[in-house]
PDB file of C-alpha atoms in Angstrom:
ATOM      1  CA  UNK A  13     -40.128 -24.963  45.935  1.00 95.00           C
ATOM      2  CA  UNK A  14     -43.380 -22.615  45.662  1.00 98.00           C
ATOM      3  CA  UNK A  15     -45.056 -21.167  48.566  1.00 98.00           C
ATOM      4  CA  UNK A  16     -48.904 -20.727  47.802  1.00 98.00           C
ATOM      5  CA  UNK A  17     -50.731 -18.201  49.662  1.00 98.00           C
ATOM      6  CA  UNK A  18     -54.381 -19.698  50.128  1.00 98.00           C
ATOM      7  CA  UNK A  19     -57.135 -18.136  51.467  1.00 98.00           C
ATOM      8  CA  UNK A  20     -60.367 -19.326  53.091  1.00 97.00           C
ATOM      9  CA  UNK A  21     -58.851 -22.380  55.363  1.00 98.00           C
ATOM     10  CA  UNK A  22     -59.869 -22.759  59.326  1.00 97.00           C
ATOM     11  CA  UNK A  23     -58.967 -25.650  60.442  1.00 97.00           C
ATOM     12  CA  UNK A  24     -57.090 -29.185  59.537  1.00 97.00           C
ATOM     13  CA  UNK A  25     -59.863 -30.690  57.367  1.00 98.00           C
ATOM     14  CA  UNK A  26     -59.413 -27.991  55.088  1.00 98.00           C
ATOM     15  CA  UNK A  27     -55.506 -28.399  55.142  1.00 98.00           C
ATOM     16  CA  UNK A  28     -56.629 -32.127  54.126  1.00 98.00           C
ATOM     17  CA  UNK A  29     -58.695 -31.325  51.300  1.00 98.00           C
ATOM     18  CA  UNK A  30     -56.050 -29.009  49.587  1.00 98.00           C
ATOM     19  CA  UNK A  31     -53.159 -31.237  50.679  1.00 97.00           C
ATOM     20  CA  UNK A  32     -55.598 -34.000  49.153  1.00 98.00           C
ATOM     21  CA  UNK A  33     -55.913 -32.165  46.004  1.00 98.00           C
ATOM     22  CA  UNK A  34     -52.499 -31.042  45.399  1.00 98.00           C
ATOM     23  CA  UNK A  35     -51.005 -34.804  45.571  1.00 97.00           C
ATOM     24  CA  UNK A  36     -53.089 -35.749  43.063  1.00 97.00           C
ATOM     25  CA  UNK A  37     -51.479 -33.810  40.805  1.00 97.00           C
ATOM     26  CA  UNK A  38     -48.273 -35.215  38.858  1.00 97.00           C
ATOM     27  CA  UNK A  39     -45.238 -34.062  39.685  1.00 96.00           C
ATOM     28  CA  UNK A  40     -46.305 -31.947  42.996  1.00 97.00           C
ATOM     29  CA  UNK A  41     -44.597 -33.214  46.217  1.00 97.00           C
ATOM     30  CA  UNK A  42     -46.586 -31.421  49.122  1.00 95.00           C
ATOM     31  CA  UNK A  43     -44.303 -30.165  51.621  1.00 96.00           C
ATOM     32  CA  UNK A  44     -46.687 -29.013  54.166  1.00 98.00           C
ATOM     33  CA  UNK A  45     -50.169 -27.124  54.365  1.00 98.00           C
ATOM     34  CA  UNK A  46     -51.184 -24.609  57.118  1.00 98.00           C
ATOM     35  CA  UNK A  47     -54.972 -23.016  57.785  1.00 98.00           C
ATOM     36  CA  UNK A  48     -53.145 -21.041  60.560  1.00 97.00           C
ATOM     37  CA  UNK A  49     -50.544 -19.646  58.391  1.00 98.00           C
ATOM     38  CA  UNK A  50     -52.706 -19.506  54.783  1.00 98.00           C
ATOM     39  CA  UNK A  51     -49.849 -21.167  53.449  1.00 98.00           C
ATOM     40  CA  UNK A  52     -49.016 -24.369  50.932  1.00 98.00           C
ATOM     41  CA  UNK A  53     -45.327 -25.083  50.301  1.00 98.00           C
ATOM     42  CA  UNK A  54     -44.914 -27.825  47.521  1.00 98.00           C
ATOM     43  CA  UNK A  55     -41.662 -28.991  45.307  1.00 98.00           C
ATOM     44  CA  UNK A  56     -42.953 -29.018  42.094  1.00 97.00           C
ATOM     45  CA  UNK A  57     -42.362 -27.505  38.275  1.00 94.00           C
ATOM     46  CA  UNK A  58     -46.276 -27.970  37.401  1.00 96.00           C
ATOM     47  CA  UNK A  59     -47.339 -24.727  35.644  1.00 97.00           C
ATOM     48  CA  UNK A  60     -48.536 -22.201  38.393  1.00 97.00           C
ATOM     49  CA  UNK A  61     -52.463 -22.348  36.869  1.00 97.00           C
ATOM     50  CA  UNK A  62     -52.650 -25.895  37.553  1.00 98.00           C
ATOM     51  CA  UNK A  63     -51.739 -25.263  41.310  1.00 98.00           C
ATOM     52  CA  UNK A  64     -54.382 -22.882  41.743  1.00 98.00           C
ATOM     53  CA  UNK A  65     -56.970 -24.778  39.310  1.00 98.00           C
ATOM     54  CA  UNK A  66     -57.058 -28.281  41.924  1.00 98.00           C
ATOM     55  CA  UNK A  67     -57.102 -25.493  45.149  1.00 98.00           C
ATOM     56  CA  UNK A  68     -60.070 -23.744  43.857  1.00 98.00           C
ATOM     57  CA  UNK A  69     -61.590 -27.026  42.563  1.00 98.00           C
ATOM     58  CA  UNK A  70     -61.783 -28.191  46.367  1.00 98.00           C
ATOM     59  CA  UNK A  71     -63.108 -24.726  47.240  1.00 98.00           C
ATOM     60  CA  UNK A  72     -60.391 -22.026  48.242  1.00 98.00           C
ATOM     61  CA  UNK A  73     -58.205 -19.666  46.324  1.00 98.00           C
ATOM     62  CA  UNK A  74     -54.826 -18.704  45.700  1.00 98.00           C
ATOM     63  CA  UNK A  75     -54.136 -15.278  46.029  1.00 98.00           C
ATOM     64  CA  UNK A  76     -50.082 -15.618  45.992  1.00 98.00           C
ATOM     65  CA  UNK A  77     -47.798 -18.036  44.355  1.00 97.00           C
ATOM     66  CA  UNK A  78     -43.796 -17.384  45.609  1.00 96.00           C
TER      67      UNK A  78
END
């Protein structure tokens, strides 16, 4: 399990977009995604840079990566 910190959500489109763009990664079950709470939690072993490469690639970025 890996808790991304993500910065620059509002609202539930923009939990969409990076829920959207984790899934289509291999390997990444999305647990949930919250704008309120700047959080991502996801089941995955897909290298860390990948994570934050399809979150900035929809237009927000990863500060954090537990």
């Amino acid at each position: 399990m890996k808790t991304l910190k993500i910065t620059g959500m509002s609202c539930g489109h923009c939990e969409r977009r990076v829920k959207n763009a984790l899934e289509e990664i291999d390997g990444v079950n999305v647990i949930s995604v919250s704008a309120s709470e700047d959080r991502a939690e996801v089941e995955t072993s897909v290298e860390d840079d990948v994570l934050i490469a399809a979150i900035e690639e929809v237009g927000y970025t990863v500060t954090e990566i537990n």
